[in-house]
Tab-separated table of C-alpha atoms in Angstrom:
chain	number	residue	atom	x	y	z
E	228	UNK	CA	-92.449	248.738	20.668
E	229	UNK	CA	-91.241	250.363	23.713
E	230	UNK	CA	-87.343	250.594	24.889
E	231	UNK	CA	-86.011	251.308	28.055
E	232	UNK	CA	-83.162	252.969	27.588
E	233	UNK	CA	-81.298	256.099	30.153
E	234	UNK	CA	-78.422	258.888	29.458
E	235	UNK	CA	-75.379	260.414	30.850
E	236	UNK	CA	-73.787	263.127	29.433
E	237	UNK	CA	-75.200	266.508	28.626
E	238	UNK	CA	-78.295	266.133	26.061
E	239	UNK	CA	-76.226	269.094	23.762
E	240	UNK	CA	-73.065	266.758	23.309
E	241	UNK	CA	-72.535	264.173	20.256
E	242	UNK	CA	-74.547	261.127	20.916
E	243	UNK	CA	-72.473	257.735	21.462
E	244	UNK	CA	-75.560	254.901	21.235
E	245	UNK	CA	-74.460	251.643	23.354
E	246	UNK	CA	-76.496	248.541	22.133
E	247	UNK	CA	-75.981	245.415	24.224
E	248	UNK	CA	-75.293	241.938	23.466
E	249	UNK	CA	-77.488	238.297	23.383
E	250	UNK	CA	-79.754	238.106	26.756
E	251	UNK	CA	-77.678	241.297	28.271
E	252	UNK	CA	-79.451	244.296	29.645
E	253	UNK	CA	-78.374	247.715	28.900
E	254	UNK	CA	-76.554	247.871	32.718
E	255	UNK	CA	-73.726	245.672	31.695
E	256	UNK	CA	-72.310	248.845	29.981
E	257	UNK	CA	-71.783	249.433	33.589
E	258	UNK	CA	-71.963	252.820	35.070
E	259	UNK	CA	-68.076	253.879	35.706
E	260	UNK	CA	-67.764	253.109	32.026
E	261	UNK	CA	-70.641	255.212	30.561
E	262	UNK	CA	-69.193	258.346	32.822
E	263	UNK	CA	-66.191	257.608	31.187
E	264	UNK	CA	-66.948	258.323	27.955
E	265	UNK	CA	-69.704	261.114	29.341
E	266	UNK	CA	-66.525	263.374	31.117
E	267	UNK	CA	-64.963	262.737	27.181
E	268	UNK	CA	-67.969	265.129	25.950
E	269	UNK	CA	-70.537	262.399	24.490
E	270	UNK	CA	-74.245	262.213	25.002
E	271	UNK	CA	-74.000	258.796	25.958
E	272	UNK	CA	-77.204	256.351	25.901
E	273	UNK	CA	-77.673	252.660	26.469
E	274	UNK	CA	-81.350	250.925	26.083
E	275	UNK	CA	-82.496	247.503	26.200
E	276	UNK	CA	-82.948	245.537	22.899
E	277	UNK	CA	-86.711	244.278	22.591
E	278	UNK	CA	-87.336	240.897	24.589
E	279	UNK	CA	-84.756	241.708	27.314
E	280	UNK	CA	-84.744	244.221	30.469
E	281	UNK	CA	-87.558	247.085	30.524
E	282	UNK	CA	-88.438	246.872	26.933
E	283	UNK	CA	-90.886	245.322	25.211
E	284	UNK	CA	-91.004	241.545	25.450
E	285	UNK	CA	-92.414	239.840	22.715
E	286	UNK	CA	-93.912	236.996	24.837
E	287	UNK	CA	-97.368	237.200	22.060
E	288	UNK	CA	-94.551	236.110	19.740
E	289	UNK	CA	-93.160	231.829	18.919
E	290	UNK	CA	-90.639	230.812	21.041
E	291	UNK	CA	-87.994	228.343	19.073
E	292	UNK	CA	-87.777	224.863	19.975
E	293	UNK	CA	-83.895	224.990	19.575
E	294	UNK	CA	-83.671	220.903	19.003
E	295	UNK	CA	-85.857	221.684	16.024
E	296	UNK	CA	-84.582	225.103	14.935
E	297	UNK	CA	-80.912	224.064	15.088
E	298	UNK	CA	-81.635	220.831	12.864
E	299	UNK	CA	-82.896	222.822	10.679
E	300	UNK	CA	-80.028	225.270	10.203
E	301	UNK	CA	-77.473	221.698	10.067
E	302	UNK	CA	-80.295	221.146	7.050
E	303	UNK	CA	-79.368	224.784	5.187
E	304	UNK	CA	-82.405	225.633	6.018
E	305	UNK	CA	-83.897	229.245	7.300
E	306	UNK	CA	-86.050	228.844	10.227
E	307	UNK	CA	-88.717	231.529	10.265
E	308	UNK	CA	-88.167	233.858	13.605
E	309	UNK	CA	-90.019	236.009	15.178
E	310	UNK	CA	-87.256	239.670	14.292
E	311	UNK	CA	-84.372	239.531	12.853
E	312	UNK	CA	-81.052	241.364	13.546
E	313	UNK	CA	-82.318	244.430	11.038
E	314	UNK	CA	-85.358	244.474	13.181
E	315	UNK	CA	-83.575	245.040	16.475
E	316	UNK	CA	-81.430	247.812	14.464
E	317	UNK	CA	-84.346	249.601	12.891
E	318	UNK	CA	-85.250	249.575	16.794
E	319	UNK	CA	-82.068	251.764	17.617
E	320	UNK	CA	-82.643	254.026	14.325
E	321	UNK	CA	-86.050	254.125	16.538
E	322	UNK	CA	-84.879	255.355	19.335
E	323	UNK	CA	-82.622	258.106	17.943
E	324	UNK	CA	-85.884	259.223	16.108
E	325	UNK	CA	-87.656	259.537	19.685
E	326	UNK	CA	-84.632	261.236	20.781
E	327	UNK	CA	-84.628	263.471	17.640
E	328	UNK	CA	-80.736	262.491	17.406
E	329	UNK	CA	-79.717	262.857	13.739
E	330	UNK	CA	-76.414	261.211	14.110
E	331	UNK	CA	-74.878	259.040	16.098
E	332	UNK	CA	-71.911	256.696	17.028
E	333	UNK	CA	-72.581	253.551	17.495
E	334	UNK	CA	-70.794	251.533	19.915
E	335	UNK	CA	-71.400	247.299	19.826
E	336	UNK	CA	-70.879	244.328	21.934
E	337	UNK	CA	-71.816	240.886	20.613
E	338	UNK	CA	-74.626	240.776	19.117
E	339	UNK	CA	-75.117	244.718	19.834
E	340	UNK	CA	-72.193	244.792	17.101
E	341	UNK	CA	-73.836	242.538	14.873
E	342	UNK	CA	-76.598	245.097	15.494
E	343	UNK	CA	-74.384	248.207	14.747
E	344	UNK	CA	-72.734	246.837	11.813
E	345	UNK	CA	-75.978	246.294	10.315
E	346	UNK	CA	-76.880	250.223	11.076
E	347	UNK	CA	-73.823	251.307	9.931
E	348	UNK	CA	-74.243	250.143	6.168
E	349	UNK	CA	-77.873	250.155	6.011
E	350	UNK	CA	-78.536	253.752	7.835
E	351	UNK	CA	-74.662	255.455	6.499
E	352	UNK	CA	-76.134	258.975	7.101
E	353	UNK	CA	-76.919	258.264	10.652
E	354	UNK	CA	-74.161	256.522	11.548
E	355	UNK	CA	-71.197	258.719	12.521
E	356	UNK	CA	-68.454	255.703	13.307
E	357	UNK	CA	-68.611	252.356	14.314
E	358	UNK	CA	-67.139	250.578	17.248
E	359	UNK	CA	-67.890	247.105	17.330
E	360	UNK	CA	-66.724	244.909	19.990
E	361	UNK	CA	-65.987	241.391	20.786
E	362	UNK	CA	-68.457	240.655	17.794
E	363	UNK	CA	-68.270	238.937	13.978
E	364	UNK	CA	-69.085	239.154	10.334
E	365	UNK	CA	-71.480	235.723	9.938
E	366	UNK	CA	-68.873	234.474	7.534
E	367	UNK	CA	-69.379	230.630	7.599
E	368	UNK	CA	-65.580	229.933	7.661
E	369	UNK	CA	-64.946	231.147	10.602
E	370	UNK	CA	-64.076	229.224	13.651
E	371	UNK	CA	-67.121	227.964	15.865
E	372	UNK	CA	-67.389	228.943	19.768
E	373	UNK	CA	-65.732	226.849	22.383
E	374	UNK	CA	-68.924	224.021	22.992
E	375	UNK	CA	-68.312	224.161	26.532
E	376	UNK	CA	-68.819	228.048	26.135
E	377	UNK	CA	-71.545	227.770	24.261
E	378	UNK	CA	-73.106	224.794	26.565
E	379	UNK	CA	-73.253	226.999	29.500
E	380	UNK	CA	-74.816	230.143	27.067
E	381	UNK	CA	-77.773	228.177	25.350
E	382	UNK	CA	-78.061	224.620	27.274
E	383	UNK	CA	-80.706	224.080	30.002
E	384	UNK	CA	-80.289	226.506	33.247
E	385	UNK	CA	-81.792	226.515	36.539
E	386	UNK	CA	-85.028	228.719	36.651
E	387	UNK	CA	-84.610	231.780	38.397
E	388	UNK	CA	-87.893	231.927	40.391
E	389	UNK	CA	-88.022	228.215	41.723
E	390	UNK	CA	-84.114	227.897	42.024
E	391	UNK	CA	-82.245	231.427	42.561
E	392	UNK	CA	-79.030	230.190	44.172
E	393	UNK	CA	-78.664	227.318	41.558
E	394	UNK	CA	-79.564	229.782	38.965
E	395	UNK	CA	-77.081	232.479	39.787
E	396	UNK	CA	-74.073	230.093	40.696
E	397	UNK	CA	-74.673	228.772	37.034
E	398	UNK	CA	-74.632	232.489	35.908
E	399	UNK	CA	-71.405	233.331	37.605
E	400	UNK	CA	-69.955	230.232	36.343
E	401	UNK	CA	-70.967	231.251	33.029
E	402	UNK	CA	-69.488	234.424	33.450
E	403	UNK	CA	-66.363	233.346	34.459
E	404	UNK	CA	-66.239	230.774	31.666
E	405	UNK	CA	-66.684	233.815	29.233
E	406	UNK	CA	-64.255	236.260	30.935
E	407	UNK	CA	-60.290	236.583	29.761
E	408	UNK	CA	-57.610	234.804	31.845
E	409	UNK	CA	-55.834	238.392	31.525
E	410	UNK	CA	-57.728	239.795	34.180
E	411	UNK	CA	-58.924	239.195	37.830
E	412	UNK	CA	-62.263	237.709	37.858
E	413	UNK	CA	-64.558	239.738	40.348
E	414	UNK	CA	-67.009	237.094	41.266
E	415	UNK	CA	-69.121	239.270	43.687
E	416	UNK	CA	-69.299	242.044	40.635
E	417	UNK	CA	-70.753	239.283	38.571
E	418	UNK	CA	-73.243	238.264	41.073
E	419	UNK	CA	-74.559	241.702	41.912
E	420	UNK	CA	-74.831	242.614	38.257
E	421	UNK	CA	-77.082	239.655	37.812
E	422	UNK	CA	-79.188	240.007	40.651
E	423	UNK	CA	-79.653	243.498	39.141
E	424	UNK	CA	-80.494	242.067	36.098
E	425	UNK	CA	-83.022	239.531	37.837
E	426	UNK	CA	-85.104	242.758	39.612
E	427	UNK	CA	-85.565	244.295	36.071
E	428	UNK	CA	-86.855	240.977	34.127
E	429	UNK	CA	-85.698	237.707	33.515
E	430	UNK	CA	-87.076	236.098	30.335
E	431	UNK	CA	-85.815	233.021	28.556
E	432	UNK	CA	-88.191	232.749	26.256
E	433	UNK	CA	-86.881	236.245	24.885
E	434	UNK	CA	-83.107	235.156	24.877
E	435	UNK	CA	-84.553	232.091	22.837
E	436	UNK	CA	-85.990	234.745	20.385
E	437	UNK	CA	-82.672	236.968	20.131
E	438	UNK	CA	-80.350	233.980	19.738
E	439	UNK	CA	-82.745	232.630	16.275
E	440	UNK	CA	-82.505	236.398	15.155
E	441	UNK	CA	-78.445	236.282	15.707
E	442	UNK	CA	-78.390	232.406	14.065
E	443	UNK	CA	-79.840	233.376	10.692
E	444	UNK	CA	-78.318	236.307	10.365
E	445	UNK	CA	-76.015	235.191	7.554
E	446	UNK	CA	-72.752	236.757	5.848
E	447	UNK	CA	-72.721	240.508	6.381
E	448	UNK	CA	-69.516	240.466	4.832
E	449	UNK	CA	-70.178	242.104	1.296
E	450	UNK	CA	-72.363	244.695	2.599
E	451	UNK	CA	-69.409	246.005	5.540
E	452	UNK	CA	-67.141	246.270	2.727
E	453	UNK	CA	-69.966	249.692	1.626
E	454	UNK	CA	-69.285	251.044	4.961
E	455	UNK	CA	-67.396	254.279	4.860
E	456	UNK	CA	-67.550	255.798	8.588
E	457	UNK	CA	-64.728	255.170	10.566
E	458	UNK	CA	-64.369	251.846	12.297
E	459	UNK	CA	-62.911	250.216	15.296
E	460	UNK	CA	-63.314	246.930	15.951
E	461	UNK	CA	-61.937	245.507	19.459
E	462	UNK	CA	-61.910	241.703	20.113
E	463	UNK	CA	-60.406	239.890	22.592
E	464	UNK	CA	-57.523	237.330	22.360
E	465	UNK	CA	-59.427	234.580	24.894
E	466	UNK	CA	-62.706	235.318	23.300
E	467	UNK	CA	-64.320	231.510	23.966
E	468	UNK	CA	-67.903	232.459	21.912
E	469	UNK	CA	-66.258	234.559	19.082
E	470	UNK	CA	-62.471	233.374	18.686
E	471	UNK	CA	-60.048	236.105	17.599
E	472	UNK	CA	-60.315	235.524	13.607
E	473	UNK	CA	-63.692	236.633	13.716
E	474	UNK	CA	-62.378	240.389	15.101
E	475	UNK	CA	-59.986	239.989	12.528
E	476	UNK	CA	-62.582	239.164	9.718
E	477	UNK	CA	-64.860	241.989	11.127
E	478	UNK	CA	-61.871	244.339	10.572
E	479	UNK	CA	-60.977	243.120	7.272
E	480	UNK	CA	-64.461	243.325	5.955
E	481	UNK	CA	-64.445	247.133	6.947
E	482	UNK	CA	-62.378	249.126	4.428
E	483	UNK	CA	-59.417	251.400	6.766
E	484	UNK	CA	-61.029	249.800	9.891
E	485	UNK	CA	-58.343	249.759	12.800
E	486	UNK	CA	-58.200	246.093	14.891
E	487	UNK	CA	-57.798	246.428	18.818
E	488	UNK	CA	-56.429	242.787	19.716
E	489	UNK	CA	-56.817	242.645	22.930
E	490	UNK	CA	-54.298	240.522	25.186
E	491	UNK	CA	-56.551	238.476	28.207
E	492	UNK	CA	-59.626	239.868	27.257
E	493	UNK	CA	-62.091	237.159	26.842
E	494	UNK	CA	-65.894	237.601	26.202
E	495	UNK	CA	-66.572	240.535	28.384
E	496	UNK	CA	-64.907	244.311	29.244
E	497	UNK	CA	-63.339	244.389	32.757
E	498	UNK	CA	-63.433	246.909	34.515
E	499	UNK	CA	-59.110	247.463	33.760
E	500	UNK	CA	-60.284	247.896	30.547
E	501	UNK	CA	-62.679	250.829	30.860
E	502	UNK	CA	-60.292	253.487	30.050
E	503	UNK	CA	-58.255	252.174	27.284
E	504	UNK	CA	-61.686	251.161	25.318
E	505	UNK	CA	-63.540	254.758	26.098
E	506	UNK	CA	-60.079	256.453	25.339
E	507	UNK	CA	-60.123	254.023	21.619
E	508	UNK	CA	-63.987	255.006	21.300
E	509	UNK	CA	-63.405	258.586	21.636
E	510	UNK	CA	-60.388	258.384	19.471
E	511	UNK	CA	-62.237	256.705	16.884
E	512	UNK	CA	-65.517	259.434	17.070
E	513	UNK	CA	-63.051	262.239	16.829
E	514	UNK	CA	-62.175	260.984	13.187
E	515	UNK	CA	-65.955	261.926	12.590
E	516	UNK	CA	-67.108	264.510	14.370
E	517	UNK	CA	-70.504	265.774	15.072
E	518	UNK	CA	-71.176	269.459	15.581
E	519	UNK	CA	-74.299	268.354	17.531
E	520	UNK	CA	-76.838	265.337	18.082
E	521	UNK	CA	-80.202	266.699	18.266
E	522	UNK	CA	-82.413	267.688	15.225
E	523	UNK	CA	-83.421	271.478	15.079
């Protein structure tokens, strides 16, 4: 298994580990923002999760037929997969050990939350605090995503190769779909971030892979309520794909965990929002701090 992953930040400084979400590729924690938290005296690091970007895709591995695999979950059934969500985080705990990075924060979006949730109670000595964003617990109660929202994620899209402008309108329209009604939509951001995206990989076979991993996750509930290192969970008021209960479940599972409710913010950090969520971050590291990253 290989990830692609880059740095900012002086290598000396406390590590801050940024793990994306479903299908994303470690440049939507967008450059401005990584400085951000870089000038605040982290060792910051984002990397591709396996089947998406430059790391390894596991194309030798089933792809779900989601008619099929879906039934079967309406069934109670399991469907087998080809990871699972404690895969993809004993792929971060990876990475720090190629970085020989002892401990860590560990920063979340979507499923990258899921991801650092998961890290946070099953890896407790490597896991300085825990910021996890715009994500949930699994907890079955909760409300579903918005099926328009979640029509646009998972339904049929044009293919990038034989259709690029239908595919990326559909993209940006999915992006705007996702984003808050709190804050200008940049459209031409959005486009240039996935045409970066697009010269990296493109791979819908792998997104297919990391949405079964994030559907049979189950209830991580019981096992968040272990986790001792400070927590901040941020979640955004107009989230369509994870409505704002499931923040609020996420924070409630957490014992002391502190709830940023974000007003406008929908399924995806503006740019506005850069400096209030580093400042929160930092805030949140400081409660744990790390007198350095690296191993001797």
């Amino acid at each position: 298994m290989t990830l692609a992953y880059d740095e900012f930040g002086a290598a000396s400084d406390p590590a801050i580990l940024l793990i994306s979400g479903l299908g994303a590729q470690m440049i939507r924690w967008m450059d401005p923002f990584c400085l951000m938290l870089a000038e605040q005296g982290y060792r910051v690091i984002r990397y591709d999760n396996r089947d998406s970007g430059c790391s390894t895709h596991m194309s030798g591995s089933p792809t779900p037929d989601m008619g099929a695999f879906m039934a079967a979950l309406m069934r109670g059934q399991t469907p087998e997969t080809a990871y699972t969500l404690d895969d993809l985080a004993l792929d971060a705990i990876g990475l720090l050990d190629a970085l020989s990075i002892e401990k860590a924060h560990a920063v979340g979006r979507s499923m990258g939350g899921m991801i650092a949730q998961i890290m946070a109670y099953t890896f407790p000595g490597r896991i300085a605090s825990l910021t996890s964003i715009m994500s949930t617990t699994g907890n079955p109660a909760l409300p579903p995503p918005a099926p328009d929202a979640m029509a646009l994620m998972a339904g049929p899209a044009p293919d990038p190769l034989s259709a690029p402008a239908a595919y990326l309108d559909h993209r940006v329209a999915l992006s705007r779909h996702l984003a808050g009604r709190g804050f200008p939509f940049d459209a031409d951001l959005a486009r240039r971030l996935i045409l970066d995206e697009l010269s990296r990989s493109s791979d819908r076979d792998g997104f297919l892979r990391q949405f079964a991993a994030v559907a049979i996750a189950g209830d991580r509930r019981e096992r968040l309520s272990t986790v001792r290192s400070p927590t901040l969970v941020i979640h955004g008021a107009d989230d369509p794909l994870f409505p704002g209960p499931c923040g609020e479940d996420t924070a409630a599972s957490v014992p002391g965990a502190e709830l940023r409710m974000i007003q406008g913010m929908g399924h995806d950090i503006p740019p506005q929002l850069y400096g209030l969520i580093a400042e929160a971050i930092d805030r949140t590291a400081r409660r744990a701090p790390i007198s350095h990253s690296a191993r001797p």
